[in-house]
């Protein structure tokens, strides 16, 4: 075949969902990739991580064949680069047969709920994120996984106020005159918004960043407000206090489109500036100025990201921030409003893709129990285990774990507990992966997965409004296979005869889009099929044209809203019925400077994402490691906290709490204020001591939808007495 270019979509868990043009040579090898210049948000460039994607696809470390654990090798972390010694190659036939036999036996003996799927967002392609796999586990009657680890809290918070997960169009940002990046590291996590922000600034807009950490975004802003972690609800309530006190709210918009304003007014009375200042660490004068700037600048937009909901009070915080543009009526103006996520605009037919009805056909005859992924450690140790405090009504202990699209040994909270669970010799663990990861070290059966270059999919986005087709660019490397293929094959080995298990990728795409039945298509997807996407060069904007007054797209300029009341809900009767405070409030996190525990562990710890990695994806690649070299193995501290502990820049330190102790190197660099320390997510096996930041995080759940509290962690730090290896590649 002559050399050619195909349109793929970056499938990493990133709001930008970039269009990617892959050049393939005559031999079928990808030789080049670039951002699609015709995609209005990608605008022809890729982030630093994915610009080097050929290094990942063709890495010599890719998993290329199915493998099983060699007899006698215990389940434990393995040295990077030597993992293959612990596994032996088997054929796909043998792998599939072994898995089918073991899962059948476990289901027979202990009930299918003793099987737990564990997946998240290794790919956010619609099919490979969740379709054939969901069908398979429903049909099997396996435990259902509540996928809370990332954004469920924030998403539910937004929905509680507006009824839908929509937000200000990325392409509207240049019109804004004030942009607040609230817990949003645009430079690191959402780089394709940056050119729109810069365009707005050239037109005179100001950029304000509210973040306890001096991100690259914060350093580039007009005003960085370093807030105390976990106190954003107080700040938002305090801003509303000032806006209402000074009559700066939009009375007409509030009267026409919202409900619960009177109750909100009472609640915000409890948050005068001095009190909010004491909680947030921001001066009362600055809070006044921020509230005034926000309420008097038009259009004003908030780029809110999920960092704000990763703490105990995160649901209330997201709700409170989300209410600000409803109070000021900022939604009426193109370039105003708020963007947390745009994902609710993509109306895939999930029922067709996931087939929850198959669960009824399983031996259970009912939907299986739900296990929250944010308490994986608990699920693998205590759950169903009476000796460890488990309750019989919780169902059987987990006997089989099936991991794909995720690396829980690195990303799940309370790592000590997770690793104890994974190390259980009696747990049958399957891992479908592209690389030997921290999790694959614990697999009984290890299966090779394709990258987005090697399979076809479709994709939406949570940071723009384009639906895209991701064409297969190259043949799978070695014997790598996609998630869709894997679960289709496995279903057939298990004897599941339903025709849906034989659906092809193209069938699934048509089902997701409902393109086989245009009458049933959602109006925003009207006319979209794989063919129209292909003809359009890979990307099509959702069709908002037919919405009333939606040209340009103003998602919440007017009602009716898809909430129970049909209005924007300051007061949520739904939450009240669930026993949750119907109005946002500030509540101190049990691990924060406002809690008694801070007497023992006085430092607030931010175990952050790395700018050059994607959660736990990329740290194993030398070029990516190099880009992140200033932060690998580093604890960022303020000079006051370092001096008080006799710590000098570069010293090896132990960062510890009741859950464990981590060896890092102190770096005094202005990233954090006194009382806060920060470190970045890396692989356990690439870290000194064999653990990453999640050794210190807890399995506590937050105030809405059972999300984790990665950013509510107390620690202390001491100069290390142990002499650590001086691994220069870790600095
Ligand atoms: N480069 C890169 N890009 C990524 C990822 C990555 O790992 N690396 N991860 C992807 C994923 S999974 C997601 S979910 C998205 C979105 O991810 P985000 O939610 O944007 O990412 P975070 O880095 O968790 O949080 C954003 C910011 O919130 C700040 N923050 C922490 N606690 C608080 C607080 O209490 N208040 C305030 N105001 N700010 C706080 C953090 O310091 C951080 O700078 O990003 C995606 N993009
Ligand atoms: N301390 C701390 N912990 C965190 C966070 C944090 O900010 N701080 N962030 C949290 C958040 S927001 C999230 S979303 C989670 C992310 O957690 P995960 O969703 O687990 O994300 P990754 O760490 O990127 O791991 C994804 C894995 O899937 C694999 N993969 C990619 N594509 C495919 C595929 O097509 N098929 C298969 N089978 N595998 C594939 C990749 O190789 C990779 O190892 O981490 C959470 N954990
Ligand atoms: S990780 Fe995000 S910014 Fe980078 S190429 Fe993928 S979608 Fe684009
Ligand atoms: Mo995430």
Short mmCIF file of C-alpha atoms in Angstrom, two decimals, residues 270-714:
data_model
loop_
_atom_site.label_atom_id
_atom_site.label_comp_id
_atom_site.label_asym_id
_atom_site.label_seq_id
_atom_site.Cartn_x
_atom_site.Cartn_y
_atom_site.Cartn_z
CA UNK A 270 -23.20 32.68 57.23
CA UNK A 271 -20.12 33.41 55.09
CA UNK A 272 -18.96 36.99 55.63
CA UNK A 273 -15.53 37.86 54.18
CA UNK A 274 -13.60 37.75 57.47
CA UNK A 275 -14.80 34.23 58.23
CA UNK A 276 -14.09 33.06 54.69
CA UNK A 277 -10.67 34.64 54.91
CA UNK A 278 -9.85 32.65 58.04
CA UNK A 279 -10.84 29.41 56.32
CA UNK A 280 -9.31 29.96 52.91
CA UNK A 281 -6.18 31.89 53.81
CA UNK A 282 -7.16 34.62 51.31
CA UNK A 283 -7.38 38.17 52.66
CA UNK A 284 -10.86 39.67 53.04
CA UNK A 285 -9.85 42.47 50.69
CA UNK A 286 -8.89 39.96 48.01
CA UNK A 287 -12.16 38.08 48.42
CA UNK A 288 -14.05 41.37 48.00
CA UNK A 289 -12.04 42.23 44.93
CA UNK A 290 -12.50 38.80 43.37
CA UNK A 291 -16.26 38.86 43.96
CA UNK A 292 -16.56 42.37 42.52
CA UNK A 293 -14.38 41.64 39.50
CA UNK A 294 -16.35 38.49 38.82
CA UNK A 295 -19.79 40.05 39.16
CA UNK A 296 -19.02 43.22 37.23
CA UNK A 297 -17.02 41.88 34.28
CA UNK A 298 -18.95 40.62 31.26
CA UNK A 299 -18.52 38.03 29.91
CA UNK A 300 -16.96 36.17 32.85
CA UNK A 301 -16.19 32.48 32.57
CA UNK A 302 -15.00 29.91 35.08
CA UNK A 303 -12.90 26.97 33.90
CA UNK A 304 -13.55 24.65 36.80
CA UNK A 305 -11.72 21.36 36.88
CA UNK A 306 -11.97 18.22 38.92
CA UNK A 307 -9.17 19.02 41.37
CA UNK A 308 -11.71 20.85 43.51
CA UNK A 309 -13.84 17.75 44.10
CA UNK A 310 -11.05 15.44 45.23
CA UNK A 311 -11.64 16.25 48.89
CA UNK A 312 -14.20 15.56 51.59
CA UNK A 313 -16.23 18.68 50.86
CA UNK A 314 -15.76 18.38 47.08
CA UNK A 315 -19.40 17.87 46.12
CA UNK A 316 -20.53 20.95 48.00
CA UNK A 317 -17.58 22.92 46.65
CA UNK A 318 -18.41 22.05 43.06
CA UNK A 319 -22.06 22.88 43.65
CA UNK A 320 -21.23 26.25 45.20
CA UNK A 321 -18.85 27.26 42.39
CA UNK A 322 -21.32 26.07 39.76
CA UNK A 323 -23.95 28.41 41.24
CA UNK A 324 -21.88 31.56 40.69
CA UNK A 325 -22.80 32.06 36.99
CA UNK A 326 -26.45 31.35 37.80
CA UNK A 327 -26.39 34.15 40.34
CA UNK A 328 -24.76 36.66 37.99
CA UNK A 329 -26.53 35.49 34.82
CA UNK A 330 -23.14 34.98 33.16
CA UNK A 331 -24.68 32.18 31.07
CA UNK A 332 -26.51 34.72 28.92
CA UNK A 333 -23.33 35.97 27.32
CA UNK A 334 -21.29 34.19 24.67
CA UNK A 335 -17.94 33.70 26.40
CA UNK A 336 -19.51 33.64 29.86
CA UNK A 337 -20.62 30.79 32.11
CA UNK A 338 -18.65 27.82 33.37
CA UNK A 339 -17.01 24.75 31.94
CA UNK A 340 -16.43 21.69 34.08
CA UNK A 341 -17.24 19.17 31.39
CA UNK A 342 -18.94 19.03 28.03
CA UNK A 343 -19.38 15.25 28.08
CA UNK A 344 -23.14 15.32 28.68
CA UNK A 345 -23.65 16.56 25.12
CA UNK A 346 -22.64 13.22 23.61
CA UNK A 347 -25.78 11.14 23.67
CA UNK A 348 -24.46 7.68 22.85
CA UNK A 349 -26.96 4.90 23.13
CA UNK A 350 -25.41 3.40 26.25
CA UNK A 351 -28.22 0.94 26.79
CA UNK A 352 -27.51 -0.60 23.41
CA UNK A 353 -23.76 -0.60 24.02
CA UNK A 354 -23.78 -1.95 27.56
CA UNK A 355 -26.93 -4.10 27.51
CA UNK A 356 -27.84 -3.98 31.21
CA UNK A 357 -30.81 -6.20 30.34
CA UNK A 358 -28.39 -9.13 29.98
CA UNK A 359 -27.93 -9.04 33.73
CA UNK A 360 -31.46 -10.31 34.14
CA UNK A 361 -30.52 -13.38 32.16
CA UNK A 362 -27.63 -14.18 34.46
CA UNK A 363 -28.03 -16.87 37.11
CA UNK A 364 -28.62 -14.09 39.64
CA UNK A 365 -31.75 -12.95 37.86
CA UNK A 366 -31.15 -9.48 39.27
CA UNK A 367 -28.55 -6.77 39.02
CA UNK A 368 -25.43 -7.68 40.93
CA UNK A 369 -24.00 -5.74 43.86
CA UNK A 370 -22.16 -2.52 43.23
CA UNK A 371 -18.57 -2.10 44.39
CA UNK A 372 -17.10 1.39 44.59
CA UNK A 373 -13.75 1.43 42.75
CA UNK A 374 -12.40 4.08 45.13
CA UNK A 375 -12.32 1.49 47.93
CA UNK A 376 -10.58 -1.26 45.97
CA UNK A 377 -8.31 -2.05 48.91
CA UNK A 378 -11.33 -2.68 51.08
CA UNK A 379 -13.02 -4.71 48.32
CA UNK A 380 -10.02 -7.03 48.00
CA UNK A 381 -9.41 -7.50 51.71
CA UNK A 382 -12.33 -6.91 54.05
CA UNK A 383 -15.39 -7.12 51.79
CA UNK A 384 -17.34 -10.32 52.53
CA UNK A 385 -14.60 -11.45 54.90
CA UNK A 386 -16.14 -11.78 58.35
CA UNK A 387 -12.81 -12.39 60.01
CA UNK A 388 -11.79 -8.89 58.88
CA UNK A 389 -15.05 -7.18 59.80
CA UNK A 390 -16.88 -7.76 56.50
CA UNK A 391 -20.64 -8.19 56.71
CA UNK A 392 -22.42 -11.24 55.25
CA UNK A 393 -25.02 -9.00 53.58
CA UNK A 394 -22.22 -7.48 51.46
CA UNK A 395 -22.01 -10.74 49.51
CA UNK A 396 -19.02 -13.01 48.87
CA UNK A 397 -15.37 -11.99 49.04
CA UNK A 398 -13.84 -11.05 45.69
CA UNK A 399 -12.12 -14.16 44.24
CA UNK A 400 -11.39 -12.92 40.73
CA UNK A 401 -10.30 -9.48 39.56
CA UNK A 402 -10.30 -8.49 35.89
CA UNK A 403 -8.29 -5.31 35.27
CA UNK A 404 -8.26 -3.42 31.97
CA UNK A 405 -7.94 0.29 31.10
CA UNK A 406 -6.48 0.95 34.52
CA UNK A 407 -3.47 0.62 36.78
CA UNK A 408 -4.97 0.47 40.26
CA UNK A 409 -1.74 -0.55 42.02
CA UNK A 410 -0.53 2.96 41.19
CA UNK A 411 -3.66 5.13 41.01
CA UNK A 412 -6.04 3.79 43.66
CA UNK A 413 -6.01 5.40 47.11
CA UNK A 414 -4.63 3.70 50.21
CA UNK A 415 -2.09 1.72 48.27
CA UNK A 416 -0.98 -0.41 51.19
CA UNK A 417 -4.41 -1.95 51.36
CA UNK A 418 -4.69 -2.30 47.55
CA UNK A 419 -1.35 -4.13 47.32
CA UNK A 420 -2.24 -6.45 50.22
CA UNK A 421 -5.37 -7.38 48.31
CA UNK A 422 -3.58 -7.85 44.98
CA UNK A 423 -0.94 -10.05 46.65
CA UNK A 424 -3.55 -12.60 47.82
CA UNK A 425 -2.44 -15.97 46.36
CA UNK A 426 -6.09 -17.12 46.19
CA UNK A 427 -7.20 -14.13 44.08
CA UNK A 428 -7.35 -14.93 40.36
CA UNK A 429 -6.22 -11.78 38.57
CA UNK A 430 -6.35 -11.04 34.86
CA UNK A 431 -4.70 -7.85 33.54
CA UNK A 432 -5.14 -6.58 29.99
CA UNK A 433 -2.39 -4.01 29.38
CA UNK A 434 -0.03 -2.38 26.92
CA UNK A 435 2.94 -2.52 29.32
CA UNK A 436 4.22 -4.27 32.42
CA UNK A 437 2.78 -1.92 35.04
CA UNK A 438 2.61 -1.84 38.82
CA UNK A 439 -0.64 -3.79 38.52
CA UNK A 440 0.45 -6.37 35.98
CA UNK A 441 3.10 -7.53 38.45
CA UNK A 442 0.22 -9.14 40.36
CA UNK A 443 -1.48 -10.84 37.39
CA UNK A 444 -2.07 -14.55 37.00
CA UNK A 445 -2.86 -14.04 33.32
CA UNK A 446 -1.48 -11.05 31.45
CA UNK A 447 -2.94 -10.07 28.07
CA UNK A 448 -1.53 -7.63 25.48
CA UNK A 449 -3.73 -4.64 24.59
CA UNK A 450 -3.74 -2.42 21.49
CA UNK A 451 -3.10 1.33 21.55
CA UNK A 452 -5.43 3.78 19.80
CA UNK A 453 -3.24 3.47 16.70
CA UNK A 454 -4.19 -0.20 16.45
CA UNK A 455 -7.98 -0.27 16.77
CA UNK A 456 -11.00 1.64 15.50
CA UNK A 457 -13.33 3.60 17.77
CA UNK A 458 -15.45 6.73 18.07
CA UNK A 459 -15.04 9.40 20.70
CA UNK A 460 -16.65 12.45 22.23
CA UNK A 461 -14.84 14.81 24.58
CA UNK A 462 -15.16 16.48 27.93
CA UNK A 463 -13.52 19.68 26.73
CA UNK A 464 -15.20 20.37 23.38
CA UNK A 465 -18.25 19.58 21.27
CA UNK A 466 -16.85 17.49 18.38
CA UNK A 467 -17.68 13.84 17.78
CA UNK A 468 -14.83 12.00 16.12
CA UNK A 469 -13.99 8.80 14.33
CA UNK A 470 -10.71 7.18 15.27
CA UNK A 471 -9.61 5.04 12.38
CA UNK A 472 -7.24 2.15 12.83
CA UNK A 473 -3.86 3.41 11.66
CA UNK A 474 -1.69 0.30 11.90
CA UNK A 475 -2.03 -3.45 12.43
CA UNK A 476 -1.87 -4.53 16.08
CA UNK A 477 1.69 -5.09 17.23
CA UNK A 478 2.51 -8.70 18.05
CA UNK A 479 -0.63 -10.39 19.28
CA UNK A 480 -2.10 -7.29 20.95
CA UNK A 481 -5.90 -7.19 20.84
CA UNK A 482 -8.49 -4.56 21.67
CA UNK A 483 -10.85 -4.61 24.65
CA UNK A 484 -13.79 -5.14 22.29
CA UNK A 485 -12.16 -8.19 20.71
CA UNK A 486 -11.15 -9.64 24.08
CA UNK A 487 -14.61 -9.58 25.63
CA UNK A 488 -16.31 -10.78 22.47
CA UNK A 489 -14.00 -13.81 22.35
CA UNK A 490 -14.30 -14.49 26.03
CA UNK A 491 -18.10 -14.39 25.88
CA UNK A 492 -18.05 -17.02 23.20
CA UNK A 493 -15.68 -19.26 25.22
CA UNK A 494 -18.05 -18.93 28.15
CA UNK A 495 -20.89 -20.16 25.96
CA UNK A 496 -22.82 -16.88 25.90
CA UNK A 497 -24.93 -17.33 22.79
CA UNK A 498 -26.60 -13.90 22.58
CA UNK A 499 -25.94 -12.45 19.12
CA UNK A 500 -24.72 -9.16 20.60
CA UNK A 501 -21.47 -10.84 21.58
CA UNK A 502 -20.72 -11.23 17.89
CA UNK A 503 -21.31 -7.58 17.02
CA UNK A 504 -18.49 -6.08 15.01
CA UNK A 505 -16.80 -2.76 15.73
CA UNK A 506 -18.84 -1.18 12.95
CA UNK A 507 -22.06 -2.59 14.46
CA UNK A 508 -21.11 -1.08 17.80
CA UNK A 509 -20.35 2.31 16.25
CA UNK A 510 -23.73 2.32 14.52
CA UNK A 511 -25.44 1.37 17.78
CA UNK A 512 -23.62 4.07 19.75
CA UNK A 513 -24.71 6.72 17.24
CA UNK A 514 -28.10 5.09 16.58
CA UNK A 515 -27.21 5.71 12.97
CA UNK A 516 -29.11 2.64 11.81
CA UNK A 517 -32.32 4.26 12.96
CA UNK A 518 -32.27 7.99 12.17
CA UNK A 519 -35.67 8.53 13.83
CA UNK A 520 -34.17 7.43 17.11
CA UNK A 521 -31.06 9.56 16.82
CA UNK A 522 -30.55 12.32 19.32
CA UNK A 523 -30.97 15.67 17.53
CA UNK A 524 -27.44 16.71 18.43
CA UNK A 525 -26.14 13.61 16.61
CA UNK A 526 -28.66 13.88 13.77
CA UNK A 527 -27.27 12.48 10.55
CA UNK A 528 -23.94 11.45 12.06
CA UNK A 529 -22.66 8.05 10.94
CA UNK A 530 -19.24 6.49 10.57
CA UNK A 531 -19.44 7.45 6.89
CA UNK A 532 -20.29 11.10 7.47
CA UNK A 533 -17.51 11.30 10.04
CA UNK A 534 -15.06 9.79 7.61
CA UNK A 535 -16.18 12.13 4.84
CA UNK A 536 -15.81 15.11 7.17
CA UNK A 537 -12.16 14.25 7.77
CA UNK A 538 -12.84 12.56 11.11
CA UNK A 539 -14.63 15.19 13.19
CA UNK A 540 -18.12 16.72 13.19
CA UNK A 541 -19.47 19.37 15.50
CA UNK A 542 -22.56 18.37 17.43
CA UNK A 543 -25.69 19.87 15.88
CA UNK A 544 -26.95 22.48 18.31
CA UNK A 545 -28.48 24.56 15.51
CA UNK A 546 -32.05 23.48 16.12
CA UNK A 547 -32.06 24.35 19.80
CA UNK A 548 -33.98 27.53 20.62
CA UNK A 549 -31.63 30.53 20.76
CA UNK A 550 -28.63 28.25 20.62
CA UNK A 551 -26.74 29.88 17.81
CA UNK A 552 -24.05 30.38 19.08
CA UNK A 553 -24.30 27.60 21.64
CA UNK A 554 -25.28 28.99 25.05
CA UNK A 555 -26.07 25.87 27.07
CA UNK A 556 -27.76 27.50 30.06
CA UNK A 557 -28.84 30.93 28.79
CA UNK A 558 -32.45 30.01 29.44
CA UNK A 559 -34.67 27.21 30.67
CA UNK A 560 -36.34 24.90 30.90
CA UNK A 561 -33.59 22.99 32.68
CA UNK A 562 -33.44 19.22 33.02
CA UNK A 563 -33.64 19.31 36.81
CA UNK A 564 -36.67 18.00 38.75
CA UNK A 565 -37.96 21.58 39.12
CA UNK A 566 -37.13 22.58 35.54
CA UNK A 567 -35.02 25.39 37.02
CA UNK A 568 -31.44 25.85 38.12
CA UNK A 569 -31.50 24.50 41.66
CA UNK A 570 -29.70 26.50 44.34
CA UNK A 571 -31.69 24.34 46.74
CA UNK A 572 -31.88 20.66 45.84
CA UNK A 573 -34.89 18.77 47.15
CA UNK A 574 -33.39 15.64 45.57
CA UNK A 575 -30.30 15.88 47.75
CA UNK A 576 -32.45 16.67 50.79
CA UNK A 577 -34.39 13.47 50.18
CA UNK A 578 -31.11 11.56 50.17
CA UNK A 579 -30.19 13.05 53.53
CA UNK A 580 -27.59 15.36 51.99
CA UNK A 581 -27.49 19.08 52.76
CA UNK A 582 -29.68 20.64 50.02
CA UNK A 583 -27.51 23.79 50.07
CA UNK A 584 -23.74 24.02 49.76
CA UNK A 585 -21.81 24.54 52.96
CA UNK A 586 -18.20 24.46 54.11
CA UNK A 587 -17.33 21.47 56.26
CA UNK A 588 -13.74 20.95 57.37
CA UNK A 589 -12.12 17.77 56.07
CA UNK A 590 -11.01 15.32 58.77
CA UNK A 591 -7.53 15.57 57.25
CA UNK A 592 -6.95 19.30 56.93
CA UNK A 593 -5.48 22.20 58.85
CA UNK A 594 -8.97 22.74 60.29
CA UNK A 595 -9.09 19.27 61.89
CA UNK A 596 -7.70 17.96 65.17
CA UNK A 597 -5.57 15.43 63.29
CA UNK A 598 -3.38 18.32 62.11
CA UNK A 599 -1.79 18.38 65.54
CA UNK A 600 -0.15 15.04 64.72
CA UNK A 601 0.32 15.59 61.00
CA UNK A 602 0.55 19.31 60.39
CA UNK A 603 1.16 19.41 56.63
CA UNK A 604 -1.51 19.22 53.92
CA UNK A 605 -0.31 16.94 51.13
CA UNK A 606 -1.18 17.39 47.43
CA UNK A 607 -0.40 14.14 45.58
CA UNK A 608 -0.76 15.68 42.16
CA UNK A 609 -0.88 14.61 38.54
CA UNK A 610 2.30 15.14 36.52
CA UNK A 611 2.28 17.63 33.63
CA UNK A 612 4.20 15.21 31.40
CA UNK A 613 2.42 11.98 32.33
CA UNK A 614 -1.24 11.02 32.11
CA UNK A 615 -2.06 9.70 35.57
CA UNK A 616 0.10 6.56 35.62
CA UNK A 617 0.56 6.39 31.85
CA UNK A 618 3.97 7.41 30.37
CA UNK A 619 6.37 7.35 33.37
CA UNK A 620 8.04 4.19 32.07
CA UNK A 621 9.16 5.85 28.82
CA UNK A 622 12.67 7.37 29.07
CA UNK A 623 11.87 10.44 26.97
CA UNK A 624 8.79 11.28 29.00
CA UNK A 625 10.64 10.65 32.26
CA UNK A 626 13.24 13.11 31.10
CA UNK A 627 10.62 15.80 30.45
CA UNK A 628 9.35 15.36 34.01
CA UNK A 629 12.83 15.06 35.53
CA UNK A 630 12.57 18.16 37.73
CA UNK A 631 9.73 16.48 39.65
CA UNK A 632 10.40 12.73 39.67
CA UNK A 633 10.95 11.66 43.28
CA UNK A 634 10.52 15.22 44.55
CA UNK A 635 8.61 16.67 47.51
CA UNK A 636 7.88 20.35 47.00
CA UNK A 637 8.02 22.29 50.28
CA UNK A 638 7.98 25.85 51.50
CA UNK A 639 11.20 27.14 53.02
CA UNK A 640 9.49 27.78 56.39
CA UNK A 641 8.45 24.14 56.72
CA UNK A 642 11.80 22.87 55.52
CA UNK A 643 13.81 25.10 57.87
CA UNK A 644 11.62 24.22 60.85
CA UNK A 645 12.53 20.56 60.25
CA UNK A 646 16.22 21.13 59.54
CA UNK A 647 15.70 20.15 55.92
CA UNK A 648 17.78 21.64 53.11
CA UNK A 649 16.99 21.63 49.41
CA UNK A 650 17.86 18.23 47.95
CA UNK A 651 17.80 16.34 51.26
CA UNK A 652 16.24 12.92 51.32
CA UNK A 653 13.09 13.09 53.43
CA UNK A 654 10.47 10.70 54.74
CA UNK A 655 6.91 11.85 54.13
CA UNK A 656 4.63 9.92 56.42
CA UNK A 657 1.30 9.42 58.10
CA UNK A 658 -0.46 6.42 59.70
CA UNK A 659 -0.78 4.73 56.31
CA UNK A 660 2.90 4.67 55.39
CA UNK A 661 6.15 6.47 54.75
CA UNK A 662 7.52 7.62 51.41
CA UNK A 663 11.12 8.52 50.56
CA UNK A 664 11.42 11.69 48.45
CA UNK A 665 13.87 14.55 47.91
CA UNK A 666 12.94 17.93 49.33
CA UNK A 667 12.70 20.74 46.84
CA UNK A 668 12.13 24.29 48.00
CA UNK A 669 10.90 26.00 44.84
CA UNK A 670 7.92 28.23 45.56
CA UNK A 671 5.33 25.75 44.35
CA UNK A 672 3.50 25.67 47.65
CA UNK A 673 2.79 27.93 50.59
CA UNK A 674 3.64 27.14 54.23
CA UNK A 675 1.60 24.23 55.51
CA UNK A 676 1.27 22.53 52.12
CA UNK A 677 3.58 19.99 50.49
CA UNK A 678 3.20 18.43 47.04
CA UNK A 679 4.48 15.45 45.07
CA UNK A 680 3.52 13.83 41.80
CA UNK A 681 2.03 10.55 40.70
CA UNK A 682 4.64 8.11 39.40
CA UNK A 683 5.02 4.35 39.19
CA UNK A 684 5.71 2.51 42.44
CA UNK A 685 8.45 0.44 40.87
CA UNK A 686 10.21 3.55 39.52
CA UNK A 687 10.16 5.21 42.94
CA UNK A 688 12.67 4.84 45.72
CA UNK A 689 11.18 2.50 48.29
CA UNK A 690 8.76 0.98 45.78
CA UNK A 691 5.71 3.12 46.51
CA UNK A 692 4.13 6.24 45.09
CA UNK A 693 2.07 9.06 46.61
CA UNK A 694 -1.00 6.86 46.98
CA UNK A 695 0.68 5.05 49.84
CA UNK A 696 -0.33 8.13 51.87
CA UNK A 697 -3.88 8.72 50.54
CA UNK A 698 -6.95 7.27 52.24
CA UNK A 699 -10.04 5.32 51.24
CA UNK A 700 -12.32 7.91 52.89
CA UNK A 701 -15.13 8.94 50.55
CA UNK A 702 -16.33 12.48 49.98
CA UNK A 703 -19.73 14.11 50.44
CA UNK A 704 -21.38 13.25 47.09
CA UNK A 705 -21.50 10.10 44.95
CA UNK A 706 -18.71 8.28 46.78
CA UNK A 707 -15.69 9.99 45.24
CA UNK A 708 -12.16 9.64 46.63
CA UNK A 709 -10.36 12.32 48.63
CA UNK A 710 -6.92 12.33 47.00
CA UNK A 711 -6.38 15.98 47.97
CA UNK A 712 -7.37 15.77 51.65
CA UNK A 713 -4.32 14.14 53.16
CA UNK A 714 -2.29 15.08 56.23
#
